[in-house]
Short mmCIF file of C-alpha atoms and ligand atoms in Angstrom, two decimals:
data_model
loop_
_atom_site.label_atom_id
_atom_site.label_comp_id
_atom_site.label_asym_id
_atom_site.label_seq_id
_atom_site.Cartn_x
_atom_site.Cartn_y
_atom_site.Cartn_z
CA UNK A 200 -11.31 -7.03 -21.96
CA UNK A 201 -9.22 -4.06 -21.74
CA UNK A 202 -6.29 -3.87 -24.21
CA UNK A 203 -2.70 -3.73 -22.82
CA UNK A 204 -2.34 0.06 -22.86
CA UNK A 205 -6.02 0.49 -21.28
CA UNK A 206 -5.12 -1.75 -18.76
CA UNK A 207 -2.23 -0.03 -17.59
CA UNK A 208 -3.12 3.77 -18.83
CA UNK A 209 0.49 3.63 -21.02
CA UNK A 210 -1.28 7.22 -22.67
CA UNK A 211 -0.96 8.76 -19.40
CA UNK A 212 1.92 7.11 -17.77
CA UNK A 213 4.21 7.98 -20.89
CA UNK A 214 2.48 11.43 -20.87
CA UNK A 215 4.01 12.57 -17.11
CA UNK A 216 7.36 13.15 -18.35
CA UNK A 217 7.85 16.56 -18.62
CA UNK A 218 11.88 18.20 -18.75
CA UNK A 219 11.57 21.62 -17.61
CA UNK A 220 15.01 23.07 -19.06
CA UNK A 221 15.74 24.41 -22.22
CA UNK A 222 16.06 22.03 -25.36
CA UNK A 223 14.94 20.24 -23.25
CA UNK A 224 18.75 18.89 -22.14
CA UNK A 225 19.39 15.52 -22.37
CA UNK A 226 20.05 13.63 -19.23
CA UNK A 227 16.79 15.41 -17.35
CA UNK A 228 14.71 12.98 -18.80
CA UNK A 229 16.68 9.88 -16.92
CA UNK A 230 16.24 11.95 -14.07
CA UNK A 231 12.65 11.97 -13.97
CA UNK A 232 12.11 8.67 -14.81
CA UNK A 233 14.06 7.66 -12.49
CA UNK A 234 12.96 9.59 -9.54
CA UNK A 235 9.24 8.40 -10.64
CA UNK A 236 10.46 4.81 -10.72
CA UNK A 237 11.81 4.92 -7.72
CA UNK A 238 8.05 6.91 -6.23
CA UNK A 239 6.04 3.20 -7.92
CA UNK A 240 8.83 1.14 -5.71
CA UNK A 241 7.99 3.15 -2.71
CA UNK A 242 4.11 2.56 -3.70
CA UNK A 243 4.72 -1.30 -4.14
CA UNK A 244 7.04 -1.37 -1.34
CA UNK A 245 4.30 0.09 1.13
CA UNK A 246 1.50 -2.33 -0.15
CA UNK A 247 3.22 -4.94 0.40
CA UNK A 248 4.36 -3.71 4.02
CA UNK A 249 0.85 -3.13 5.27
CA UNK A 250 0.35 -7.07 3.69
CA UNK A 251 3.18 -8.31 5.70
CA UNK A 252 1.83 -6.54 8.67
CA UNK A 253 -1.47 -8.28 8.24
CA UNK A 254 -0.28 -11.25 7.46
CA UNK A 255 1.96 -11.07 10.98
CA UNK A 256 -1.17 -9.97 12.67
CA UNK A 257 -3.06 -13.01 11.50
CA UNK A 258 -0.47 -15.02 12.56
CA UNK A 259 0.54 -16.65 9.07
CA UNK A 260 4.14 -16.93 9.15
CA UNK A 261 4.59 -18.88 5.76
CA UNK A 262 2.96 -16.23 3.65
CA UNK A 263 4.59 -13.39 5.90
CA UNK A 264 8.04 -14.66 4.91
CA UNK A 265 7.09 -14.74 1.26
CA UNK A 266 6.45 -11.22 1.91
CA UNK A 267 9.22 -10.04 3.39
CA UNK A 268 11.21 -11.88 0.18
CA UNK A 269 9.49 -9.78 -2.33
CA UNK A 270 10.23 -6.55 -0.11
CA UNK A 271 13.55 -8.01 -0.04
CA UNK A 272 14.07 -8.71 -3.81
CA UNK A 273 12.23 -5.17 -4.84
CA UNK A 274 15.02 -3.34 -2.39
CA UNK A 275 17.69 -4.74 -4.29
CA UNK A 276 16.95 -3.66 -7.97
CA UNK A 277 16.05 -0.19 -6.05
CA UNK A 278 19.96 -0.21 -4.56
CA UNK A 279 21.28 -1.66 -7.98
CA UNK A 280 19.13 1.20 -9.27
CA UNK A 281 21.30 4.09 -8.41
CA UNK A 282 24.05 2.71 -10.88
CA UNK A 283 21.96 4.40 -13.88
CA UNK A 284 21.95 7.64 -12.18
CA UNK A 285 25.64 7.06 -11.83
CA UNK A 286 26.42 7.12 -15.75
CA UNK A 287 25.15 10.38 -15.55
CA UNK A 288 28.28 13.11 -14.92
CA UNK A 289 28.40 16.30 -12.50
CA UNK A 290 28.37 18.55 -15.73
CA UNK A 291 25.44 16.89 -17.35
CA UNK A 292 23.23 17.26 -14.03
CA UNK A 293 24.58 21.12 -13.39
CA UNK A 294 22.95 21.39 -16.46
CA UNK A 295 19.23 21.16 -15.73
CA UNK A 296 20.04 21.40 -11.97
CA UNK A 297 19.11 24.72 -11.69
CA UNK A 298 15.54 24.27 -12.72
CA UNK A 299 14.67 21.73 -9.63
CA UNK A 300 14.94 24.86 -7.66
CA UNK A 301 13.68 23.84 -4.15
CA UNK A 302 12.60 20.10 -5.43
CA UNK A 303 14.34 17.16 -3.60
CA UNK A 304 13.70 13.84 -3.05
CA UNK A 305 13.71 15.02 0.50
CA UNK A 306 10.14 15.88 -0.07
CA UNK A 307 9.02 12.31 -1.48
CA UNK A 308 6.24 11.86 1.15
CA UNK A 309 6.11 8.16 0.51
CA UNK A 310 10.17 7.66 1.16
CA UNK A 311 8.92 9.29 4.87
CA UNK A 312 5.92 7.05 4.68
CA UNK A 313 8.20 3.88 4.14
CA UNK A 314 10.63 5.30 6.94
CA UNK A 315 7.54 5.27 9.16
CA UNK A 316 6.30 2.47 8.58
CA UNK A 317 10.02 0.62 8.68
CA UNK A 318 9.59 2.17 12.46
CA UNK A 319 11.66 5.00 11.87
CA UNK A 320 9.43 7.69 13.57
CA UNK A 321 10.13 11.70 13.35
CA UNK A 322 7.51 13.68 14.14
CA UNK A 323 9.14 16.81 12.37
CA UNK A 324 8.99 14.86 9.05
CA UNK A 325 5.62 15.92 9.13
CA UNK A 326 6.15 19.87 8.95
CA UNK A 327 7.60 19.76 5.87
CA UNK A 328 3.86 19.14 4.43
CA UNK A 329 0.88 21.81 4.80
CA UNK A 330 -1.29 21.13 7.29
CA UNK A 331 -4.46 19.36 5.62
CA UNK A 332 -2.61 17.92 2.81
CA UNK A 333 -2.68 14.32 1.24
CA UNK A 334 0.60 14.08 2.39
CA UNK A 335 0.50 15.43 6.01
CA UNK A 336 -2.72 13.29 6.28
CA UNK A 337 -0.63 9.92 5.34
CA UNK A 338 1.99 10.61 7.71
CA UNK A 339 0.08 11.23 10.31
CA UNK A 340 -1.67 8.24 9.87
CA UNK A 341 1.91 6.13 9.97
CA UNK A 342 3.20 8.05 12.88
CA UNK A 343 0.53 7.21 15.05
CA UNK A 344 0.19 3.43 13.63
CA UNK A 345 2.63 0.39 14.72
CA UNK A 346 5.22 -0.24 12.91
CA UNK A 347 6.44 -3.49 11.37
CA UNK A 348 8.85 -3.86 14.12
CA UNK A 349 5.33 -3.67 16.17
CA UNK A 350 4.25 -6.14 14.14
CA UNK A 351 6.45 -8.33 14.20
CA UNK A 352 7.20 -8.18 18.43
CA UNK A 353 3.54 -9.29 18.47
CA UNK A 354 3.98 -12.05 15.90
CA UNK A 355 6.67 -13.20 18.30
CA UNK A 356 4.51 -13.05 21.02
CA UNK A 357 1.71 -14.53 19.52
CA UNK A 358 4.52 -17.94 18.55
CA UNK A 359 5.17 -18.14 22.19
CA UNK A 360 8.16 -16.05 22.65
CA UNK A 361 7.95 -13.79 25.84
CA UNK A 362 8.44 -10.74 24.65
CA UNK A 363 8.46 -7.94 27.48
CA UNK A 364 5.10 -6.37 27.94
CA UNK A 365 7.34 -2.80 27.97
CA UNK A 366 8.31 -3.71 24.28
CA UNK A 367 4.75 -4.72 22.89
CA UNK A 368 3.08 -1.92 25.09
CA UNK A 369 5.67 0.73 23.77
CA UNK A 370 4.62 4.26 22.47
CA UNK A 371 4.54 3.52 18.68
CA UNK A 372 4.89 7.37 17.64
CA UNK A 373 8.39 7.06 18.74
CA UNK A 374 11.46 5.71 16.91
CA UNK A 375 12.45 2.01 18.53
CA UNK A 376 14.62 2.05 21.12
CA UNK A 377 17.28 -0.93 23.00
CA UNK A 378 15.98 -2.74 24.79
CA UNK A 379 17.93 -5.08 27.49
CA UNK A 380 15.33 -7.30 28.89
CA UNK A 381 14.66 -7.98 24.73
CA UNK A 382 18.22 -8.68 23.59
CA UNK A 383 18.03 -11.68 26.43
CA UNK A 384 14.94 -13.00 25.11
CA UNK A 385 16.34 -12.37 21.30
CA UNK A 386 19.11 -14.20 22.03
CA UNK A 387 17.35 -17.24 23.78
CA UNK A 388 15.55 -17.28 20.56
CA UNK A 389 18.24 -17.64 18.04
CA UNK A 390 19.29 -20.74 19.92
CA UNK A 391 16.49 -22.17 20.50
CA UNK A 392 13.82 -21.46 17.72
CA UNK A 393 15.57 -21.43 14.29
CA UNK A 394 12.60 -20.95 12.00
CA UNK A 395 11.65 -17.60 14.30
CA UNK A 396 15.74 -16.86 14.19
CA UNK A 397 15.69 -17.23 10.89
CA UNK A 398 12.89 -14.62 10.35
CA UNK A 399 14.84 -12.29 12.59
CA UNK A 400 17.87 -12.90 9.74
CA UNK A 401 15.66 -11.33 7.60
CA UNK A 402 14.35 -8.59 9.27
CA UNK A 403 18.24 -7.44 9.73
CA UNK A 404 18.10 -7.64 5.70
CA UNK A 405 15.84 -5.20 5.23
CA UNK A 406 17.65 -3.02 7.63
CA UNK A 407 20.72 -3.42 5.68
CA UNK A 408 19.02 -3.00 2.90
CA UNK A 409 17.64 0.37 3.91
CA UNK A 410 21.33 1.48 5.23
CA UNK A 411 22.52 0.63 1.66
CA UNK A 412 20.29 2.24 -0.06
CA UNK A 413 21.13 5.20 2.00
CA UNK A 414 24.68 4.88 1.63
CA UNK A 415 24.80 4.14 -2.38
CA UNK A 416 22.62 7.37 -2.63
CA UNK A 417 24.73 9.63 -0.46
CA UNK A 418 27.81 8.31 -2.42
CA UNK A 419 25.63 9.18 -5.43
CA UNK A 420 25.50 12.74 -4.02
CA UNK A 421 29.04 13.21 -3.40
CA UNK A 422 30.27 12.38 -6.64
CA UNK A 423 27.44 14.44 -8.44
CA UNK A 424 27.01 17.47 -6.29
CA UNK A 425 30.13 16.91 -3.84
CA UNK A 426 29.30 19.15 -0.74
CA UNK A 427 27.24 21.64 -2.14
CA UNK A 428 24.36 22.17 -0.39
CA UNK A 429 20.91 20.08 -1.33
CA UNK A 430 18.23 21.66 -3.84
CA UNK A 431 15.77 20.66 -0.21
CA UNK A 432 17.74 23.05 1.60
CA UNK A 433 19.52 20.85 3.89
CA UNK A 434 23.44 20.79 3.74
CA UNK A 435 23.39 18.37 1.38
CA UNK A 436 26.15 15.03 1.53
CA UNK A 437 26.89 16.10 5.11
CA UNK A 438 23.36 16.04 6.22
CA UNK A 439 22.65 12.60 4.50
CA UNK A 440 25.88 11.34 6.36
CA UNK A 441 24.29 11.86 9.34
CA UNK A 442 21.52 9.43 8.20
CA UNK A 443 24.34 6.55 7.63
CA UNK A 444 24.66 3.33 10.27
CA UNK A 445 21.38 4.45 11.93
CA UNK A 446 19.50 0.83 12.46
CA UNK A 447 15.95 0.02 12.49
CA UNK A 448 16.18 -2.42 14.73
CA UNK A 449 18.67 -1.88 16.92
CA UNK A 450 18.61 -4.93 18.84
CA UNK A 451 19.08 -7.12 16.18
CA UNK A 452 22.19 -5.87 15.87
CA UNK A 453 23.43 -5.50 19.46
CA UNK A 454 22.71 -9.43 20.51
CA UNK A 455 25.36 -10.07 17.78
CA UNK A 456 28.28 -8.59 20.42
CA UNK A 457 26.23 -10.66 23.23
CA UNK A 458 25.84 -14.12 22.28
C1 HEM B 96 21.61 13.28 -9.19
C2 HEM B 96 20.81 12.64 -8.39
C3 HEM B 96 20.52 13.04 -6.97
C4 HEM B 96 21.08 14.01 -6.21
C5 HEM B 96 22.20 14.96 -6.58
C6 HEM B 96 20.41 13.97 -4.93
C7 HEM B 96 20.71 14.80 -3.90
C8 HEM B 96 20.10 14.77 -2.67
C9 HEM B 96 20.43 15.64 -1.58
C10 HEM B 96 21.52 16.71 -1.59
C11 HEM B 96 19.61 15.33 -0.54
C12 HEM B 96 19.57 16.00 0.84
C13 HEM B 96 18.33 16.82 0.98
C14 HEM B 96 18.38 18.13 0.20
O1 HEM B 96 18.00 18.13 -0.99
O2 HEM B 96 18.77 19.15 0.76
C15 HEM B 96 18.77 14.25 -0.98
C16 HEM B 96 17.81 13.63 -0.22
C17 HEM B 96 17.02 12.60 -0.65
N1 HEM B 96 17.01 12.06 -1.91
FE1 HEM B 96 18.27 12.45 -3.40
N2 HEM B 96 19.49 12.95 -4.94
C18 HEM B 96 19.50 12.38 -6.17
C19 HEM B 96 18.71 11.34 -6.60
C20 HEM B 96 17.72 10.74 -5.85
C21 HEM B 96 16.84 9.68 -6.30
C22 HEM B 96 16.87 9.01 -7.68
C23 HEM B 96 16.00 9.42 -5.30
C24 HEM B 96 14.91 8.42 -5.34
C25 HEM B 96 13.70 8.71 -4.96
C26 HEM B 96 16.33 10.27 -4.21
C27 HEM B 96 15.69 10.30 -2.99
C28 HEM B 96 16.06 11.08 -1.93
C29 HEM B 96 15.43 10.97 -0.63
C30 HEM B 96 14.33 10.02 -0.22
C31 HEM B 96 16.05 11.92 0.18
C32 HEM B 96 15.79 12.17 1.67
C33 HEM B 96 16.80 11.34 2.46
C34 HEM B 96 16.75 11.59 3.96
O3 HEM B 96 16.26 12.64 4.42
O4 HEM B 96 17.24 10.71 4.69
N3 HEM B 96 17.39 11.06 -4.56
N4 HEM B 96 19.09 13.93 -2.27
#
């Protein structure tokens, strides 16, 4: 049997800490282990994505919801998450800011992974990675797989639910798009199947899940950084703004005007 810090390789985990400034100053170590946190979240969160897509696949709704809980339940301790970072002023990150030089969590291949796989497809996500790499191998793998919302129009299909041929036929490498002749069958749905509607209620979680996440961290930015521009190289706040109210699944949201 493997003892407790075998088991979980504590020696090494507690040995990839390492503050690059001088002193080294205080608040960079939160910073790390934070941002590595978050990098095991986006691990876990993926795993158990590519579960829920087999388990959608394989037709096994029970387990698939179970699923989608613990995505569910792991996305809100990573939105509460960002209130740590929060205790931690402008001043105090100026202060080891400077050594980050180009490094930004806009690089964290597995946050584009996670977009991917969430269906939110951008082929120029994958020039930021050499050609060849770990990374640029991963993402290409994502971009040209289905997503979950793939998934989980075939699930549908598979329960009965005539889903337009254009939406389960639809070119995966691309970001999903309205669909009309959907919404009417979406909204059919929610008044006639509530255990399917009631999966639908959760996909829309995860989207606003996703959108809060993105909007606690860009509030995160403006009250650390305000509008200077990002160590990544974009122009920081304003760029993530643009990334705000952006759904997923767009037509979950739009049958909510229609029914
Ligand atoms: C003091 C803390 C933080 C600051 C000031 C900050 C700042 C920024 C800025 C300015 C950007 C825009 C890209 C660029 O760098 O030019 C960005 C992007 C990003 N950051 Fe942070 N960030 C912080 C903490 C975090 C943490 C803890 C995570 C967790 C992994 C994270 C994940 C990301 C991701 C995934 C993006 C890309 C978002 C997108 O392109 O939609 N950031 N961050």
């Amino acid at each position: 049997m493997p003892s407790y810090t075998e088991y979980l390789k504590i020696d090494e985990l507690l040995a990839l800490q390492c503050p690059l400034s001088e002193g080294p100053e205080h608040d960079e170590m939160l910073f790390i282990v934070i941002h590595q946190v978050y990098e095991l979240w986006f691990k876990e969160v993926l795993h158990e994505l590519d579960h829920l897509e087999d388990l959608l696949a394989r037709n096994d709704g029970a387990h698939a919801r179970g699923t989608l809980k613990r995505i569910l339940t792991i996305l809100k301790v990573m939105v509460a998450q960002l209130d740590i970072l929060e205790t931690m002023t402008p001043l105090e990150f100026l202060s080891f800011r400077d050594r980050l030089e180009s490094g930004s969590g806009f690089q964290s291949y597995q946050f584009r992974e996670l977009e991917f796989a969430l269906g939110w497809k951008d082929p120029k996500a994958l020039e930021r990675y050499p050609a060849g790499s770990e990374a640029r191998r991963r993402l290409e793998r994502r971009l040209a797989s289905g997503s979950l919302w793939d998934s989980f129009l075939h699930y549908l299909a598979s329960s009965g639910v005539p889903v337009p041929r254009t939406d389960l036929e639809r070119d995966v490498t691309r970001r999903v798009e309205s669909s009309p002749a959907l919404r009417e069958v979406l909204i059919a749905l929610y008044r006639s199947q509530p255990v399917l509607a009631e999966l639908c209620e959760r996909m829309v979680d995860l989207d606003e899940g996703i959108m809060e996440w993105r909007y606690r961290h860009v509030k995160m930015v403006q009250r650390t950084i305000g509008t200077r521009r990002g160590t990544g190289g974009s122009a920081g706040a304003d760029y993530l703004l643009t990334t705000l109210n952006q759904p997923l699944f767009p037509d979950l949201w739009a049958i909510r005007t229609e029914f």
